[in-house]
Tab-separated table of C-alpha atoms in Angstrom:
chain	number	residue	atom	x	y	z
A	1144	MET	CA	43.663	46.234	-8.181
A	1145	ALA	CA	46.205	43.722	-6.548
A	1146	SER	CA	44.587	44.156	-3.438
A	1147	GLU	CA	41.332	42.909	-4.895
A	1148	ASP	CA	42.697	40.296	-6.528
A	1149	VAL	CA	44.733	38.969	-3.012
A	1150	VAL	CA	40.587	39.016	-1.422
A	1151	GLU	CA	39.409	37.062	-4.429
A	1152	GLY	CA	42.195	34.208	-3.984
A	1153	LYS	CA	41.568	34.115	-0.689
A	1154	ARG	CA	37.899	33.574	-1.023
A	1155	SER	CA	38.816	31.608	-3.488
A	1156	GLU	CA	41.179	29.350	-1.138
A	1157	SER	CA	38.383	29.251	1.356
A	1158	ALA	CA	35.593	27.662	-0.454
A	1159	VAL	CA	37.965	25.319	-1.923
A	1160	SER	CA	38.691	24.567	1.439
A	1161	THR	CA	35.119	24.335	2.960
A	1162	ILE	CA	34.293	21.843	-0.583
A	1163	VAL	CA	37.207	20.069	0.676
A	1164	ASN	CA	35.995	19.400	4.274
A	1165	LEU	CA	32.672	19.080	3.559
A	1166	ALA	CA	33.673	16.147	0.922
A	1167	GLU	CA	36.204	14.446	3.958
A	1168	GLY	CA	33.166	14.421	6.092
A	1169	VAL	CA	30.958	12.378	3.567
A	1170	LYS	CA	31.670	8.966	4.752
A	1171	ALA	CA	30.474	5.783	2.695
A	1172	PRO	CA	28.208	3.845	4.016
A	1173	SER	CA	28.907	1.764	6.487
A	1174	HIS	CA	27.963	-2.191	6.490
A	1175	ALA	CA	25.714	-1.774	9.663
A	1176	ALA	CA	23.652	0.831	7.588
A	1177	ILE	CA	23.708	-1.013	4.084
A	1178	PHE	CA	22.641	-3.864	6.159
A	1179	SER	CA	20.101	-1.803	7.574
A	1180	ILE	CA	18.599	-0.560	4.620
A	1181	CYS	CA	18.537	-4.557	3.450
A	1182	LYS	CA	17.059	-5.351	6.279
A	1183	SER	CA	14.158	-3.353	6.315
A	1184	LEU	CA	13.303	-3.847	2.731
A	1185	ALA	CA	13.577	-7.849	2.948
A	1186	ALA	CA	11.338	-7.965	5.832
A	1187	GLY	CA	8.891	-5.541	4.589
A	1188	GLY	CA	8.768	-7.579	1.154
A	1189	ILE	CA	8.520	-10.905	2.775
A	1190	ALA	CA	5.721	-9.114	5.280
A	1191	GLY	CA	3.677	-8.332	2.233
A	1192	GLY	CA	3.827	-11.928	0.833
A	1193	VAL	CA	3.003	-13.617	2.949
A	1194	SER	CA	-0.195	-11.702	4.666
A	1195	ARG	CA	-1.902	-11.046	1.040
A	1196	THR	CA	-1.301	-14.612	0.026
A	1197	ALA	CA	-2.980	-15.648	2.859
A	1198	VAL	CA	-6.387	-13.425	2.355
A	1199	ALA	CA	-5.496	-13.624	-1.917
A	1200	PRO	CA	-9.525	-15.506	-2.238
A	1201	LEU	CA	-11.195	-12.567	-0.293
A	1202	GLU	CA	-9.085	-9.907	-2.512
A	1203	ARG	CA	-10.254	-11.439	-5.129
A	1204	LEU	CA	-14.046	-11.678	-4.161
A	1205	LYS	CA	-13.768	-7.838	-2.779
A	1206	ILE	CA	-12.570	-6.249	-6.140
A	1207	LEU	CA	-15.163	-8.365	-7.989
A	1208	LEU	CA	-17.890	-6.647	-6.087
A	1209	GLN	CA	-16.549	-3.432	-6.207
A	1210	VAL	CA	-16.615	-3.192	-10.122
A	1211	GLN	CA	-19.875	-5.855	-10.386
A	1212	ASN	CA	-23.365	-4.228	-11.782
A	1213	ALA	CA	-26.171	-3.389	-9.286
A	1214	HIS	CA	-28.581	-4.986	-12.379
A	1215	SER	CA	-26.172	-7.827	-13.070
A	1216	ILE	CA	-25.643	-9.257	-9.677
A	1217	LYS	CA	-23.268	-12.437	-9.733
A	1218	TYR	CA	-21.891	-11.829	-6.560
A	1219	ASN	CA	-24.426	-11.229	-3.284
A	1220	GLY	CA	-22.466	-11.544	-0.440
A	1221	THR	CA	-18.905	-12.847	1.303
A	1222	VAL	CA	-19.388	-16.481	1.658
A	1223	GLN	CA	-22.261	-16.673	-1.721
A	1224	GLY	CA	-19.390	-15.147	-3.502
A	1225	LEU	CA	-16.715	-17.794	-2.407
A	1226	LYS	CA	-18.680	-20.423	-2.944
A	1227	TYR	CA	-19.234	-18.854	-6.710
A	1228	ILE	CA	-15.804	-18.586	-7.455
A	1229	TRP	CA	-14.870	-22.226	-6.374
A	1230	ARG	CA	-17.665	-23.429	-8.438
A	1231	THR	CA	-17.397	-21.596	-11.561
A	1232	GLU	CA	-13.560	-21.187	-11.374
A	1233	GLY	CA	-12.077	-23.681	-8.622
A	1234	LEU	CA	-8.763	-23.468	-6.772
A	1235	ARG	CA	-7.304	-21.308	-9.719
A	1236	GLY	CA	-10.093	-19.188	-9.237
A	1237	MET	CA	-9.552	-17.983	-5.687
A	1238	PHE	CA	-6.657	-17.099	-6.395
A	1239	LYS	CA	-6.140	-16.087	-9.648
A	1240	GLY	CA	-4.372	-12.608	-9.520
A	1241	ASN	CA	-2.230	-12.907	-6.618
A	1242	GLY	CA	0.681	-13.929	-8.570
A	1243	THR	CA	0.344	-10.218	-9.780
A	1244	ASN	CA	-0.386	-9.227	-6.641
A	1245	CYS	CA	3.032	-10.570	-5.069
A	1246	ALA	CA	5.021	-9.145	-7.648
A	1247	ARG	CA	2.802	-5.920	-6.575
A	1248	ILE	CA	2.800	-6.111	-3.058
A	1249	VAL	CA	6.294	-7.255	-2.226
A	1250	PRO	CA	7.992	-4.173	-3.606
A	1251	ASN	CA	5.652	-2.176	-2.279
A	1252	SER	CA	5.611	-3.035	1.162
A	1253	ALA	CA	9.260	-3.062	1.200
A	1254	VAL	CA	9.242	0.552	0.292
A	1255	LYS	CA	6.074	1.401	2.074
A	1256	PHE	CA	7.730	0.377	5.345
A	1257	PHE	CA	11.665	1.392	4.394
A	1258	SER	CA	10.209	4.786	4.091
A	1259	TYR	CA	8.229	4.577	6.757
A	1260	GLU	CA	11.182	3.816	9.123
A	1261	GLU	CA	13.245	7.003	7.125
A	1262	ALA	CA	10.154	9.207	7.097
A	1263	SER	CA	9.830	8.566	11.115
A	1264	ARG	CA	13.849	9.052	11.740
A	1265	GLY	CA	13.715	12.751	9.616
A	1266	ILE	CA	10.212	13.663	11.214
A	1267	LEU	CA	11.767	13.104	14.749
A	1268	TRP	CA	14.691	14.788	14.260
A	1269	PHE	CA	13.110	18.003	12.614
A	1270	TYR	CA	10.526	17.781	15.551
A	1271	ARG	CA	13.714	17.458	18.415
A	1272	GLN	CA	15.033	20.612	16.305
A	1273	GLN	CA	11.993	22.636	16.545
A	1274	THR	CA	10.850	22.009	20.515
A	1275	GLY	CA	14.558	22.037	21.911
A	1276	ASN	CA	13.812	18.558	23.571
A	1277	GLU	CA	16.332	15.780	22.757
A	1278	ASP	CA	14.069	13.275	24.012
A	1279	ALA	CA	10.902	14.215	22.606
A	1280	GLU	CA	9.406	11.361	20.739
A	1281	LEU	CA	6.325	10.978	17.950
A	1282	THR	CA	3.152	11.953	18.725
A	1283	PRO	CA	0.620	10.218	16.688
A	1284	LEU	CA	-0.179	13.071	14.618
A	1285	LEU	CA	3.611	12.550	13.569
A	1286	ARG	CA	3.055	9.136	12.637
A	1287	LEU	CA	0.147	9.905	10.448
A	1288	GLY	CA	2.268	12.345	8.676
A	1289	ALA	CA	5.129	9.670	8.397
A	1290	GLY	CA	3.004	6.836	7.455
A	1291	ALA	CA	1.244	8.846	4.969
A	1292	CYS	CA	4.700	9.647	2.921
A	1293	ALA	CA	5.808	5.972	2.958
A	1294	GLY	CA	2.091	4.876	1.321
A	1295	ILE	CA	2.203	7.770	-1.104
A	1296	ILE	CA	5.710	6.487	-2.379
A	1297	ALA	CA	5.058	3.231	-2.129
A	1298	MET	CA	1.686	3.240	-3.989
A	1299	SER	CA	3.324	5.458	-6.783
A	1300	ALA	CA	5.964	3.987	-7.276
A	1301	THR	CA	4.416	0.172	-8.020
A	1302	TYR	CA	0.802	1.663	-9.226
A	1303	PRO	CA	1.123	0.356	-12.814
A	1304	MET	CA	1.482	-2.779	-11.405
A	1305	ASP	CA	-1.793	-2.505	-9.367
A	1306	LEU	CA	-3.604	-1.818	-12.706
A	1307	VAL	CA	-3.116	-4.625	-14.241
A	1308	ARG	CA	-3.853	-6.607	-10.739
A	1309	GLY	CA	-7.049	-5.491	-10.870
A	1310	ARG	CA	-8.069	-6.139	-14.571
A	1311	ILE	CA	-6.259	-9.658	-14.404
A	1312	THR	CA	-7.980	-10.372	-10.941
A	1313	VAL	CA	-11.648	-9.616	-12.424
A	1314	GLN	CA	-10.973	-11.704	-15.625
A	1315	THR	CA	-13.533	-15.002	-15.721
A	1316	ASP	CA	-12.602	-17.989	-18.510
A	1317	LYS	CA	-15.729	-16.265	-20.262
A	1318	SER	CA	-13.975	-12.940	-20.689
A	1319	PRO	CA	-13.968	-11.716	-24.370
A	1320	SER	CA	-10.040	-11.584	-24.240
A	1321	GLN	CA	-7.473	-12.546	-21.572
A	1322	TYR	CA	-4.493	-10.737	-20.174
A	1323	ARG	CA	-2.163	-13.496	-20.115
A	1324	GLY	CA	0.167	-12.257	-17.267
A	1325	ILE	CA	2.132	-9.124	-16.070
A	1326	PHE	CA	3.965	-8.003	-18.498
A	1327	HIS	CA	1.248	-8.706	-21.366
A	1328	ALA	CA	-1.315	-6.519	-19.702
A	1329	LEU	CA	1.196	-4.097	-19.018
A	1330	ARG	CA	2.381	-4.203	-22.614
A	1331	THR	CA	-1.479	-3.855	-23.913
A	1332	VAL	CA	-2.648	-1.209	-21.819
A	1333	PHE	CA	0.379	0.874	-22.911
A	1334	VAL	CA	-0.127	0.049	-26.521
A	1335	GLU	CA	-4.122	0.496	-26.941
A	1336	GLU	CA	-4.377	2.745	-24.194
A	1337	GLY	CA	-1.731	5.129	-24.189
A	1338	PRO	CA	1.288	5.140	-21.409
A	1339	ARG	CA	-1.354	7.770	-19.244
A	1340	ALA	CA	-3.152	5.043	-18.650
A	1341	LEU	CA	-1.354	3.037	-16.246
A	1342	TYR	CA	-1.951	5.913	-13.982
A	1343	LYS	CA	-5.707	5.848	-14.204
A	1344	GLY	CA	-7.519	6.043	-10.600
A	1345	TRP	CA	-3.906	7.380	-9.321
A	1346	LEU	CA	-5.197	11.076	-7.267
A	1347	PRO	CA	-8.029	8.629	-5.326
A	1348	SER	CA	-5.266	6.362	-4.515
A	1349	VAL	CA	-2.998	9.257	-3.385
A	1350	ILE	CA	-5.653	10.919	-1.191
A	1351	GLY	CA	-7.107	7.507	0.044
A	1352	VAL	CA	-3.479	6.160	0.809
A	1353	ILE	CA	-2.961	9.427	3.573
A	1354	PRO	CA	-5.787	7.703	5.614
A	1355	TYR	CA	-5.360	4.519	4.991
A	1356	VAL	CA	-1.588	3.363	5.937
A	1357	GLY	CA	-0.845	7.011	7.651
A	1358	LEU	CA	-3.458	5.853	10.249
A	1359	ASN	CA	-2.549	2.249	9.923
A	1360	PHE	CA	1.115	3.078	10.913
A	1361	ALA	CA	-0.092	5.801	13.365
A	1362	VAL	CA	-2.756	3.795	15.259
A	1363	TYR	CA	-0.263	0.406	15.261
A	1364	GLU	CA	2.633	2.212	17.178
A	1365	SER	CA	0.449	4.291	19.362
A	1366	LEU	CA	-1.405	1.091	20.210
A	1367	LYS	CA	2.017	-0.161	20.859
A	1368	ASP	CA	3.626	2.660	22.920
A	1369	TRP	CA	0.108	2.991	24.901
A	1370	LEU	CA	0.233	-0.730	26.085
A	1371	VAL	CA	3.898	-0.683	26.943
A	1372	LYS	CA	3.352	2.153	29.327
A	1373	THR	CA	0.448	1.199	31.093
A	1374	ARG	CA	0.533	-2.363	30.817
A	1375	PRO	CA	-3.171	-3.246	31.101
A	1376	PHE	CA	-4.408	-6.965	31.701
A	1377	GLY	CA	-0.637	-7.727	31.822
A	1378	LEU	CA	-0.351	-7.726	28.250
A	1379	ALA	CA	3.731	-6.494	28.537
A	1380	GLN	CA	6.307	-7.817	29.559
A	1381	ASP	CA	8.643	-5.364	30.088
A	1382	THR	CA	9.051	-3.261	26.747
A	1383	GLU	CA	7.954	-6.649	24.784
A	1384	LEU	CA	4.775	-7.312	23.369
A	1385	SER	CA	3.659	-10.708	22.153
A	1386	VAL	CA	2.990	-11.535	19.082
A	1387	THR	CA	-0.905	-12.449	19.568
A	1388	THR	CA	-0.656	-8.762	21.426
A	1389	LYS	CA	0.507	-7.436	18.253
A	1390	LEU	CA	-1.822	-8.859	15.902
A	1391	GLY	CA	-4.770	-7.424	17.955
A	1392	CYS	CA	-3.207	-3.693	17.962
A	1393	GLY	CA	-2.647	-4.200	13.828
A	1394	ALA	CA	-6.339	-6.121	13.418
A	1395	ILE	CA	-7.591	-2.622	15.411
A	1396	ALA	CA	-5.338	-0.214	12.909
A	1397	GLY	CA	-6.107	-2.073	9.638
A	1398	THR	CA	-10.246	-1.708	10.990
A	1399	ILE	CA	-9.950	2.082	11.573
A	1400	GLY	CA	-7.727	2.933	7.890
A	1401	GLN	CA	-9.255	0.479	5.510
A	1402	THR	CA	-12.962	1.670	7.091
A	1403	VAL	CA	-11.919	5.377	6.175
A	1404	ALA	CA	-10.420	4.889	3.125
A	1405	TYR	CA	-12.707	2.225	1.494
A	1406	PRO	CA	-14.951	5.384	-0.850
A	1407	LEU	CA	-11.914	6.065	-1.794
A	1408	ASP	CA	-10.439	2.375	-2.600
A	1409	VAL	CA	-13.669	2.007	-4.784
A	1410	ILE	CA	-13.578	4.590	-7.005
A	1411	ARG	CA	-10.011	4.200	-7.914
A	1412	ARG	CA	-10.685	0.602	-9.034
A	1413	ARG	CA	-13.632	1.359	-11.114
A	1414	MET	CA	-10.924	4.252	-12.692
A	1415	GLN	CA	-8.682	1.938	-13.288
A	1416	MET	CA	-11.634	-0.149	-15.338
A	1417	GLY	CA	-12.380	2.600	-17.568
A	1418	GLY	CA	-10.903	3.088	-21.105
A	1419	TRP	CA	-10.495	-1.065	-21.262
A	1420	LYS	CA	-12.255	-2.161	-24.277
A	1421	ASN	CA	-13.764	-5.664	-22.150
A	1422	ALA	CA	-14.503	-3.384	-19.045
A	1423	ALA	CA	-18.797	-3.698	-20.024
A	1424	SER	CA	-18.585	-7.695	-19.785
A	1425	VAL	CA	-17.419	-7.016	-16.111
A	1426	VAL	CA	-18.957	-3.789	-14.960
A	1427	ILE	CA	-22.036	-4.068	-16.921
A	1428	GLY	CA	-22.323	-8.215	-16.731
A	1429	ASP	CA	-20.682	-10.329	-18.864
A	1430	GLY	CA	-21.058	-8.734	-22.086
A	1431	LYS	CA	-25.714	-8.206	-22.207
A	1432	SER	CA	-24.629	-4.424	-22.285
A	1433	LYS	CA	-22.302	-2.732	-24.140
A	1434	ALA	CA	-22.136	0.845	-22.680
A	1435	THR	CA	-18.715	1.945	-22.061
A	1436	VAL	CA	-17.166	2.445	-19.046
A	1437	GLU	CA	-15.861	5.976	-19.016
A	1438	TYR	CA	-15.021	8.552	-16.359
A	1439	SER	CA	-13.443	11.728	-16.744
A	1440	GLY	CA	-11.853	12.166	-13.366
A	1441	MET	CA	-12.346	11.422	-10.009
A	1442	VAL	CA	-15.058	14.101	-8.873
A	1443	ASP	CA	-16.966	12.257	-12.691
A	1444	ALA	CA	-16.782	8.615	-10.813
A	1445	PHE	CA	-17.746	9.486	-7.558
A	1446	ARG	CA	-20.876	11.092	-9.362
A	1447	LYS	CA	-22.104	8.480	-11.789
A	1448	THR	CA	-21.476	5.837	-9.064
A	1449	VAL	CA	-23.704	7.934	-6.501
A	1450	ARG	CA	-26.680	8.724	-9.010
A	1451	HIS	CA	-26.523	5.045	-10.781
A	1452	GLU	CA	-26.309	2.688	-8.078
A	1453	GLY	CA	-26.680	5.178	-4.396
A	1454	VAL	CA	-24.145	5.708	-1.624
A	1455	GLY	CA	-23.852	2.259	-0.416
A	1456	ALA	CA	-22.408	1.387	-3.967
A	1457	LEU	CA	-19.203	3.200	-2.306
A	1458	TYR	CA	-18.692	0.574	0.131
A	1459	LYS	CA	-19.538	-2.402	-2.585
A	1460	GLY	CA	-16.913	-5.601	-0.713
A	1461	LEU	CA	-16.953	-3.942	2.291
A	1462	VAL	CA	-17.603	-7.232	4.284
A	1463	PRO	CA	-14.958	-9.447	2.473
A	1464	ASN	CA	-12.517	-6.576	3.014
A	1465	SER	CA	-13.000	-5.960	6.626
A	1466	VAL	CA	-12.692	-9.784	6.992
A	1467	LYS	CA	-9.191	-9.524	5.175
A	1468	VAL	CA	-7.398	-6.311	5.899
A	1469	VAL	CA	-7.989	-7.536	9.752
A	1470	PRO	CA	-5.402	-10.480	8.960
A	1471	SER	CA	-3.699	-8.898	6.411
A	1472	ILE	CA	-2.360	-6.229	8.392
A	1473	ALA	CA	-2.139	-7.742	11.292
A	1474	ILE	CA	0.367	-10.348	9.374
A	1475	ALA	CA	1.562	-7.497	7.777
A	1476	PHE	CA	3.310	-5.987	10.697
A	1477	VAL	CA	4.575	-9.014	12.835
A	1478	THR	CA	6.093	-10.717	10.161
A	1479	TYR	CA	7.947	-8.159	9.464
A	1480	GLU	CA	9.152	-7.609	13.148
A	1481	VAL	CA	9.660	-10.790	13.332
A	1482	VAL	CA	11.572	-11.239	9.954
A	1483	LYS	CA	13.887	-8.178	11.538
A	1484	ASP	CA	14.570	-9.588	14.247
A	1485	ILE	CA	15.725	-12.908	12.813
A	1486	LEU	CA	17.655	-10.794	10.154
A	1487	VAL	CA	19.520	-9.139	13.079
A	1488	VAL	CA	20.033	-12.345	15.130
A	1489	GLU	CA	22.118	-13.738	11.615
A	1490	MET	CA	24.137	-10.838	11.609
A	1491	ARG	CA	25.273	-11.110	15.222
A	1492	ILE	CA	25.832	-15.115	14.933
A	1493	SER	CA	28.106	-14.131	11.313
A	1494	ASP	CA	29.774	-11.141	13.097
C-alpha cells in the first residue's frame, strides 16, 4: 500500500508539474498580435462599408427584382428600375436600407476578412504538417476552403441584420406598415414571428456562401499569385501589383462567385419574406392579391418559384447584381489591403 501511495504521489506531482509548465508556456497576446487582430477587423469593416455604399442603389434594385411577382411588374431592368425608384422615391429611395446594410456589412466584412486570414493560417499549418513541406503554399482548393469557413462564420454572426435589411429595403411609402429602423424591425420580427424567424433562409445562405465567398477569396488570391509569378504584360512590378490590377482581380473573382451562387441568394431573399404579414404587398404586387407568402423550406421555395415563374426567376436581378458586384468586390478587396497598409505604416511611425 505504501509503495502504491508513493507511485500515486509521483504521478500527481508529475501531472501538476506538467500543468504548471503548460501554463508558463501560455503567454498573453503581445501588442503586435492585438494590433494585427484590430488591423484586420478595422480594415475589413471599412472595406465593407465603402464598397457597399458605393453600389447601394444597385443593391436595392437587385432585391426588388428578386421578390417582385411576375404578374405585377414594376421593375423591367437595371436602367428602367433605377429611373422608376428615382422618380417615385427620390434620392432617399436610391439608398433606402443602406444604413441597415452598412450596420450589417461592416461587422460582417470585418469578421469575414479576419476569419479568412486566421483560417488560412490554420489550414496552411495543417497542410505543411501533413505534407512535411515547410515551404508549401496554399492551393486554390485550400483557399476555397478558408474562404468558405470565413463566409459561413461572418454570415451566421450577422444573419438577423441581413433579414431585416432585406425587408426594410423592399418597403415603399405605400407599404401597409413601415419598419422604422433596424432595432424596430428586429423587435417586430421577434415578437410577431418568433426568434426562429430571424434566421429564415439561413440554410440556402450557408450553402450559397460556400461557393460565393470561397470562390471570391480563392480566385482573387490565386490570380494575384499567378500574376506575380508569371508577370504577363508587365502587370507585376517585383512582388507588387498596381491598384488597377487588383481591382481587375477582384472584379473577376466577384463575377465568378456571384454567378455560381445567385439562385440560392434569390431563394434566401424570398424565404426571408415568408411569414411577414405585409409580404404579399411586395411579392404579389402592391396588395392587389392577399395570397400569403409561405415556404416550408428551401426545397419548397425552389419548387414553388420554378413552378409559378419558371427557371428564369432564379436569376431575377442578376444584371444589376452583376453590375454591382464587380465594383463592390473589387473595391472591398483593394480597400482592405490599402487600409491595412496604412495602419501598418501608422504603427511604425508611432513606434
